[in-house]
Amino acid sequence: MNAPLSPTKVGFIGLGQMGKPMALRLVQEGTDLWVTSKIQNAYPALRAQGATAVETPAELANAQIIFLSLPGVAVIRDVLFGPEGLAQRLRPGTIVVDTSTVEHGATLEFHQRLSQLGIDFLDAPVSGMQSRAEAGTLTIMCGGERRVFDAVHPWLERMGNNVLFMGPAGSGQLTKLVNQLLFDIHCAALAEILPMSRRMGLDPAQVASVINSGTGRSYASEFFLPRILERNFGDGYPLQAAYKDLVSAAELGARHCVPMPVLAAATATYQMSLLAGHGAKDKGAMVAFYEDLLNVTFQADTGANHG
Amino acid sequence: MNAPLSPTKVGFIGLGQMGKPMALRLVQEGTDLWVTSKIQNAYPALRAQGATAVETPAELANAQIIFLSLPGVAVIRDVLFGPEGLAQRLRPGTIVVDTSTVEHGATLEFHQRLSQLGIDFLDAPVSGMQSRAEAGTLTIMCGGERRVFDAVHPWLERMGNNVLFMGPAGSGQLTKLVNQLLFDIHCAALAEILPMSRRMGLDPAQVASVINSGTGRSYASEFFLPRILERNFGDGYPLQAAYKDLVSAAELGARHCVPMPVLAAATATYQMSLLAGHGAKDKGAMVAFYEDLLNVTFQADTGANHG
Amino acid sequence: MNAPLSPTKVGFIGLGQMGKPMALRLVQEGTDLWVTSKIQNAYPALRAQGATAVETPAELANAQIIFLSLPGVAVIRDVLFGPEGLAQRLRPGTIVVDTSTVEHGATLEFHQRLSQLGIDFLDAPVSGMQSRAEAGTLTIMCGGERRVFDAVHPWLERMGNNVLFMGPAGSGQLTKLVNQLLFDIHCAALAEILPMSRRMGLDPAQVASVINSGTGRSYASEFFLPRILERNFGDGYPLQAAYKDLVSAAELGARHCVPMPVLAAATATYQMSLLAGHGAKDKGAMVAFYEDLLNVTFQADTGANHG
Amino acid sequence: MNAPLSPTKVGFIGLGQMGKPMALRLVQEGTDLWVTSKIQNAYPALRAQGATAVETPAELANAQIIFLSLPGVAVIRDVLFGPEGLAQRLRPGTIVVDTSTVEHGATLEFHQRLSQLGIDFLDAPVSGMQSRAEAGTLTIMCGGERRVFDAVHPWLERMGNNVLFMGPAGSGQLTKLVNQLLFDIHCAALAEILPMSRRMGLDPAQVASVINSGTGRSYASEFFLPRILERNFGDGYPLQAAYKDLVSAAELGARHCVPMPVLAAATATYQMSLLAGHGAKDKGAMVAFYEDLLNVTFQADTGANHG
Ligand SMILES: NC(=O)C1=CN([C@@H]2O[C@H](COP(=O)(O)OP(=O)(O)OC[C@H]3O[C@@H](n4cnc5c(N)ncnc54)[C@H](OP(=O)(O)O)[C@@H]3O)[C@@H](O)[C@H]2O)C=CC1
Ligand SMILES: NC(=O)C1=CN([C@@H]2O[C@H](COP(=O)(O)OP(=O)(O)OC[C@H]3O[C@@H](n4cnc5c(N)ncnc54)[C@H](OP(=O)(O)O)[C@@H]3O)[C@@H](O)[C@H]2O)C=CC1
Ligand SMILES: NC(=O)C1=CN([C@@H]2O[C@H](COP(=O)(O)OP(=O)(O)OC[C@H]3O[C@@H](n4cnc5c(N)ncnc54)[C@H](OP(=O)(O)O)[C@@H]3O)[C@@H](O)[C@H]2O)C=CC1
């Protein structure tokens, strides 16, 4: 059981797929929560639980803590530093907690610009899909000052059950990135190896079963292999939305002079899949790029579909 | 329970780490087993169970089925086609079952050369380490003629509990290869991503726990992450022994015009690790190549070891 | 012969290896040139030709055109937008011409920030080493508005004999980048192919002569092969200084979703060479990274040096 | 002028694009030349110069030297070791000179199998197209025993003006390969960089001129850039015919544990281009693979063709 919360005014911006259930958790657990939204279809549910909905981010300016759950760098930059930006309205000492997944370089920029205004920032991306947000069992990876992490910890542990302090500014995003990059490489590996096996005449269902019972298995293979066999490319996060992780890694590797050649090759597969029109599908769909090249389909063998 | 075996003389060549327990399983399950070995220290155990040990492979020439469990192409080529080679001594109709892991191209050559002599061949590489060989619970992936597979199936199911017919000549090796390639890519991915995370200041133990509880996890990460943190590079199969899988894949990809760029990048990491002197260590040791480049060590943080 | 110049006050900041000879050309050709410098050892030569030297960039604020020749983004950002930054002092309508080589993304940022202040910007990186700067025969690749290009063209043609308008903001940097990336790939290709040939037993001098008389030749091979054979790694631009091109390309490829897998592999070679300590040497020194791995040296065969 | 030839019976097999002009040079320079051909349309020209045409390779069995100029490994293996194979008919001491371009591994096999029969073999691939074969100005790169090279040198110098002894068996093929690999990498680099430049808005003709006057230039860029701008993909050697070089390199790199990551990335581009249907076009056509992905065309700007 979590310790009781101190009476703190908390704001939340971005009530989307993740933000809405996260905000609901906060308010259900007794937070004095103030929300604002562009789309606003999350208001009724949140109000019903006791949240206060306001018209504009500006009205959150006197909150002590503000959570963000926004799609990406451009929106966050606009919300914080745009013409109507929140940053210039916040009092020194306010804490902004960004639970969005954003590029490492951009997060460092946010830390620096807010710090110049005396505002504390924590990068705190989450993992776990919507269902774990609803259950309050997200993994939350935090980067920034320890002091800031400690201050917001009571609220973080209402949203996640694995709340980690990873180190200085950017460390939260970086930790999440490390996990994502491995996942992305695993998906790109499947994309080239599975169609090859098909081209060489193997039976897809048997190959899938050998992999998932063998040393070649991964979360990626367990999640995607059954779906690829059934040609279902809609259950995972879409390629185009997750692409920002690869942008983040490419910039980080380049700027910090860290060679990551396997990732670089996987990134090219990812990009080719986007360019070939698979962006709205999930990462399993990278296999389709190679299937088209090799003129095969990695699906349950019907005795007739071998290219 | 398996059906009783017909009275068949069965030979077994190669009584090593895998061959010895596999042969033991056969003889314990009632096989009329004849063995031969260069090193011969497996003889007492096998004889105790009822196997007959002979001096030379030539004395196995009148067996109806011969199993091989040998280190690689060169030895197999010598045993079958060398000056004292078995192939010319076998009667047409004999079945040779190769449970060794060998290059796809070489297995096709064995199939073809034996077939010209009227001898049946099955490529039947296994997966599972020594412990699963002892338990008779190997996965056995077979390529060749269905008729040949059916004929030897009673003996295969004494050694493995997942005995798969994968298709024509080479399909067994290919199936095992597919699994290994994914595993190798996962290891090479860890090799570049983990030291990067350390270089950027993250704590190795926390990174490991995020990966193994996240979407980035794989059999490779579950097996190697704890060992890398403890600097234990001796529990897995050595890099230099497993390298033949990558040779096999490189040849296959080149000859059949199948692009595998992620694998190619992983192969370079593998090769660089071999050239840097890590060949006797397991695949987790590829991380050391990148650690040296980046001047970091991915081990439990002692507060002092950060390069 | 160039047309006479209108009476225009022109500033020049950055009198280094390239900037000094470029500024000299301008003043020799009749420009009313005002210069400023941190290091100032170029003043005597420039004053002797009629240039006016001032203490600080701020004193150039009323120039109509200002040229920059600075080492990289950080310095330029400081000169333009730092605490003592020039940008806020310039009058609307002033033209800033940046002849430095900088990242594509940063150049777009400069264009945008200056444009908000009503200042015109032209990215105008040059190619040709110091000698061509002295001769006034640089290639100058320009990006920005056509109108701005036309306005500064009379001065550009005093410094270069191949002055190109390439398109909108960033196009100058991009054009130079395209050339550099090919050069970098050619160097990375030599780095892996030459030591391989040596490892396989070929004679370096003969290999070099076959390449430079064959279809494998390039500017890179013509420049570096003789120097590599003589172990001279000091004639070209140092790896660490040129690395910014690869950062620029990595960012551009990631942000614009353009797969460049050959470049990505070459970039890893470049980074490994930097990490292995070759940063102060020229691009020919990437060969040393592979020589060390393969334990060979690609130098004239003395009959004894074959690893 | 070359020294007079000793009275030696010389055979020539493979009177194709390269073989015919090479054979013509030999006979014009006084060789006692015996030729045989499957297609035979080279007979009149050769007979007119004094060559003797025979029905089958078997009739060349008593020649002292036999030259081959054949398309690839399969044909050579058939001509030498097939059912009607020449090898078993040749007397010990005969010299076979293979001027074809073949995989390094296969050439080593030919050396070994002929040597077991007491026959000397020289791998002697040539570079220079048909025109240089006609002029007798080929580059000929030889591998084998020095003694054998010396014995056939008088005939080699009738066909080439740059006749090189490169070292032991395979060294000739390897030397040619080194040159080809650089050329192939340069072509693959153009394939990804040029469409990128177009996608970013640059003018193709200007980009081409910057490259060919800059440090990014190569034989590949000089040959292909004008042709790519004109969409002419028919002047060079077709992708599918030259692909054997990449197979050779992939096998060599894998077997000898030599990492070549840039080549590996270029090989994937090459393979994707073959799979996408460009095999009958020359290496310039790899650009089309990326053009299709990026939806641009790298051709002279007409003001309307920008994708
Ligand atoms: N979805 C998932 O499974 C996971 C997502 N993430 C990360 O969490 C973050 C949020 O993801 P998710 O909820 O899926 O994203 P959504 O696409 O659902 O968008 C989140 C919210 O951002 C707000 N928003 C969008 N555009 C604008 C804009 N132009 N101006 C102001 N506000 C805007 C909207 O809030 P409102 O409706 O209130 O206006 C929107 O609902 C992302 O960074 C994502 O990468 C992390 C783990 C899992
Ligand atoms: N060198 C070459 O062969 C080529 C270089 N280039 C590009 O041209 C540009 C200039 O190159 P190059 O001349 O070699 O560079 P240098 O390293 O010689 O430096 C350029 C000048 O920048 C000024 N400078 C350096 N640091 C600072 C600082 N902190 N604050 C203010 N000014 C500073 C100095 O000017 P001062 O002495 O006046 O104080 C210095 O001399 C670079 O962008 C480079 O990439 C392009 C083609 C070829
Ligand atoms: N073309 C070029 O620009 C260059 C080619 N090369 C290399 O030189 C070699 C020859 O090339 P090129 O002349 O273009 O090749 P071609 O395709 O013209 O063929 C060469 C000859 O091989 C013979 N041949 C083909 N198939 C068979 C067969 N099944 N059995 C017996 N003989 C056969 C034919 O000889 P016949 O007509 O006498 O029956 C044919 O004319 C190749 O290895 C090539 O890679 C090297 C440098 C440049």
Coordinates of N, CA and C in Angstrom, one line a residue, chain B residues 243 246-247 250-251 253-255 257-261 264 268 271-272 274-275, chain D residues 243 246-247 250-251 253-255 257-261 264 268 271-272 274-275:
Chain B
Y243 N 31.1 -20.6 -34.7 CA 31.3 -19.7 -35.9 C 30.8 -20.3 -37.2
L246 N 27.7 -19.2 -38.9 CA 27.8 -17.9 -39.6 C 28.4 -18.1 -41.0
V247 N 29.3 -19.0 -41.1 CA 29.9 -19.3 -42.4 C 28.8 -19.9 -43.3
A250 N 26.5 -17.2 -44.4 CA 27.1 -16.3 -45.4 C 27.1 -16.9 -46.8
E251 N 27.5 -18.2 -46.8 CA 27.5 -18.9 -48.1 C 26.1 -19.1 -48.7
G253 N 23.4 -17.3 -48.0 CA 22.9 -16.0 -48.5 C 23.5 -15.5 -49.8
A254 N 24.8 -15.7 -49.9 CA 25.5 -15.3 -51.2 C 25.0 -16.2 -52.4
R255 N 25.0 -17.5 -52.2 CA 24.7 -18.3 -53.3 C 23.2 -18.2 -53.8
C257 N 21.3 -15.6 -53.2 CA 20.9 -14.2 -53.4 C 19.9 -13.8 -52.4
V258 N 20.1 -14.0 -51.1 CA 19.2 -13.6 -50.1 C 19.8 -12.6 -49.2
P259 N 19.4 -11.3 -49.3 CA 20.0 -10.3 -48.5 C 19.7 -10.5 -47.0
M260 N 20.7 -10.4 -46.1 CA 20.4 -10.5 -44.7 C 21.4 -9.5 -44.0
P261 N 21.0 -8.2 -44.2 CA 22.0 -7.2 -43.7 C 22.2 -7.1 -42.2
A264 N 24.5 -9.8 -41.4 CA 25.8 -9.5 -41.9 C 26.5 -8.6 -40.9
A268 N 30.0 -9.4 -38.6 CA 31.2 -8.6 -38.4 C 31.6 -8.5 -37.0
Q271 N 33.1 -11.7 -35.9 CA 34.4 -11.9 -36.4 C 35.4 -11.0 -35.7
M272 N 35.0 -9.8 -35.4 CA 35.9 -8.9 -34.7 C 36.2 -9.4 -33.3
L274 N 36.2 -12.6 -32.5 CA 37.2 -13.7 -32.7 C 38.6 -13.2 -32.9
L275 N 38.7 -12.2 -33.7 CA 40.0 -11.7 -34.1 C 40.6 -11.0 -32.8
Chain D
Y243 N 27.8 -10.7 -60.3 CA 27.4 -11.0 -59.0 C 28.4 -12.1 -58.4
L246 N 30.8 -11.0 -55.7 CA 30.3 -10.8 -54.4 C 30.1 -12.2 -53.6
V247 N 29.7 -13.2 -54.4 CA 29.7 -14.5 -53.8 C 31.1 -15.0 -53.4
A250 N 32.0 -13.0 -50.2 CA 31.3 -13.5 -49.0 C 31.9 -14.8 -48.5
E251 N 32.1 -15.7 -49.4 CA 32.7 -17.0 -49.0 C 34.1 -16.8 -48.4
G253 N 35.4 -14.1 -47.0 CA 35.4 -13.4 -45.7 C 34.9 -14.3 -44.6
A254 N 33.9 -15.1 -44.9 CA 33.4 -16.0 -43.9 C 34.4 -17.1 -43.6
R255 N 35.0 -17.7 -44.6 CA 35.9 -18.8 -44.3 C 37.2 -18.4 -43.6
C257 N 37.5 -15.6 -41.8 CA 37.2 -14.7 -40.7 C 37.7 -13.3 -40.9
V258 N 37.4 -12.7 -42.0 CA 37.8 -11.3 -42.3 C 36.5 -10.5 -42.3
P259 N 36.3 -9.6 -41.3 CA 35.1 -8.8 -41.4 C 35.2 -7.7 -42.5
M260 N 34.1 -7.6 -43.3 CA 34.1 -6.6 -44.3 C 32.7 -6.0 -44.3
P261 N 32.4 -5.2 -43.3 CA 31.0 -4.7 -43.1 C 30.5 -3.8 -44.2
A264 N 29.6 -5.9 -47.0 CA 28.4 -6.7 -46.7 C 27.2 -5.8 -46.9
A268 N 24.2 -6.4 -49.9 CA 22.7 -6.4 -49.7 C 22.0 -5.5 -50.7
Q271 N 22.1 -7.3 -53.9 CA 21.1 -8.4 -54.0 C 19.7 -7.9 -54.1
M272 N 19.4 -6.8 -53.4 CA 18.0 -6.3 -53.5 C 17.8 -5.8 -54.9
L274 N 19.1 -7.0 -57.6 CA 18.9 -8.2 -58.4 C 17.4 -8.8 -58.2
L275 N 17.0 -8.8 -57.0 CA 15.7 -9.3 -56.6 C 14.6 -8.4 -57.2

